[in-house]
Tab-separated table of C-alpha atoms in Angstrom:
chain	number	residue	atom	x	y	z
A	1	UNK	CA	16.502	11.469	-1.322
A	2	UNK	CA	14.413	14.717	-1.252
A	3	UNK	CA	11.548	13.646	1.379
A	4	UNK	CA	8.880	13.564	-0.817
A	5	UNK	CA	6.794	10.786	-2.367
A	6	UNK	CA	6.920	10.136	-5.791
A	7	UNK	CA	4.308	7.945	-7.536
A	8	UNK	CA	4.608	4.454	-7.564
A	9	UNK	CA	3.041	1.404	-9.330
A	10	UNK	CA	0.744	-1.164	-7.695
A	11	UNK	CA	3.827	-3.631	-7.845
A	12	UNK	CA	6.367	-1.590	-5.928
A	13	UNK	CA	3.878	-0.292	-3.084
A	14	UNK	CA	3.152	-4.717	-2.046
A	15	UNK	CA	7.251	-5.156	-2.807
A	16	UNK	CA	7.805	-2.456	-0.134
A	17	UNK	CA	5.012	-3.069	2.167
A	18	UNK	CA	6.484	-6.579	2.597
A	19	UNK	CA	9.834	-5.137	2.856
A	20	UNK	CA	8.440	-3.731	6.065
A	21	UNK	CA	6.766	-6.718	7.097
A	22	UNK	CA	3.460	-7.050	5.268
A	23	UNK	CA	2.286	-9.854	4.099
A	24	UNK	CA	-0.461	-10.330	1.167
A	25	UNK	CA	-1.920	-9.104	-0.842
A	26	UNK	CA	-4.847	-11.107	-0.167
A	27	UNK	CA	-8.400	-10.662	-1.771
A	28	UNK	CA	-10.918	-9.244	-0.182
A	29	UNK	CA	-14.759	-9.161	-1.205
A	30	UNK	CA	-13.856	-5.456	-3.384
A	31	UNK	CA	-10.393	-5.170	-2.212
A	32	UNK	CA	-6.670	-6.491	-1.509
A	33	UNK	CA	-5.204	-5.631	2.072
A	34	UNK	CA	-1.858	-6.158	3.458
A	35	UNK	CA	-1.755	-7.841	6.923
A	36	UNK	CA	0.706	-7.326	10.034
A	37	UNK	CA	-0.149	-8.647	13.433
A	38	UNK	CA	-3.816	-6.959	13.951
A	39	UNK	CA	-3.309	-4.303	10.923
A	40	UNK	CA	-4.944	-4.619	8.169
A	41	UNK	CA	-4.315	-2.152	5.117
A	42	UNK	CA	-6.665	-1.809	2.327
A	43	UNK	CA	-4.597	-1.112	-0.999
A	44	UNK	CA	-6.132	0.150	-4.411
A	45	UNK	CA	-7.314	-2.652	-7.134
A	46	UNK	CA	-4.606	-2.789	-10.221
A	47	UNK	CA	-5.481	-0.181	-12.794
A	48	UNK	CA	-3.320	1.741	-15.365
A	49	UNK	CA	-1.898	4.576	-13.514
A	50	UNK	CA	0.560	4.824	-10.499
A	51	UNK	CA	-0.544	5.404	-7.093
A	52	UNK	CA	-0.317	9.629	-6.820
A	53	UNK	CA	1.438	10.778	-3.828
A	54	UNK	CA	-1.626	12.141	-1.981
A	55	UNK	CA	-3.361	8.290	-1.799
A	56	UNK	CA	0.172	7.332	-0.495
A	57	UNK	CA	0.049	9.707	2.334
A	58	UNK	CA	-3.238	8.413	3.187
A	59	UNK	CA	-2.066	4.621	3.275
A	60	UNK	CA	1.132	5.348	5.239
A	61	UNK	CA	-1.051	6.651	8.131
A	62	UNK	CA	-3.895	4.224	7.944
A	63	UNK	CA	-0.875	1.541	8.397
A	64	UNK	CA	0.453	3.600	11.343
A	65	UNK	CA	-3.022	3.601	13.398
């Protein structure tokens, strides 16, 4: 492993949230989120490209607040 984030799809980034203990997706009024304990994380609607790197970075520290 090199350290760095590589793109992923939709799929994988809710497979590994709940690896870590997430659970959801559930529907919001213009968005899924992830819950865990008081946390809530917004994640991007399904579309036709992976999730780039740099929107990755952003999640990982909204989940970490």
């Amino acid at each position: 492993m090199t350290g760095r984030l590589a793109p992923v799809s939709r799929q994988q980034l809710i497979r590994r949230l709940r690896r870590l203990g997430w659970s959801g997706p559930v529907q919001g009024s213009r968005h899924a989120h992830m819950v865990k304990d008081e946390h809530q994380l917004t994640i991007p609607n399904p579309h036709l490209g992976d999730i780039g790197a740099d929107l990755l970075v952003r999640l990982l520290r909204a989940s970490a607040d």
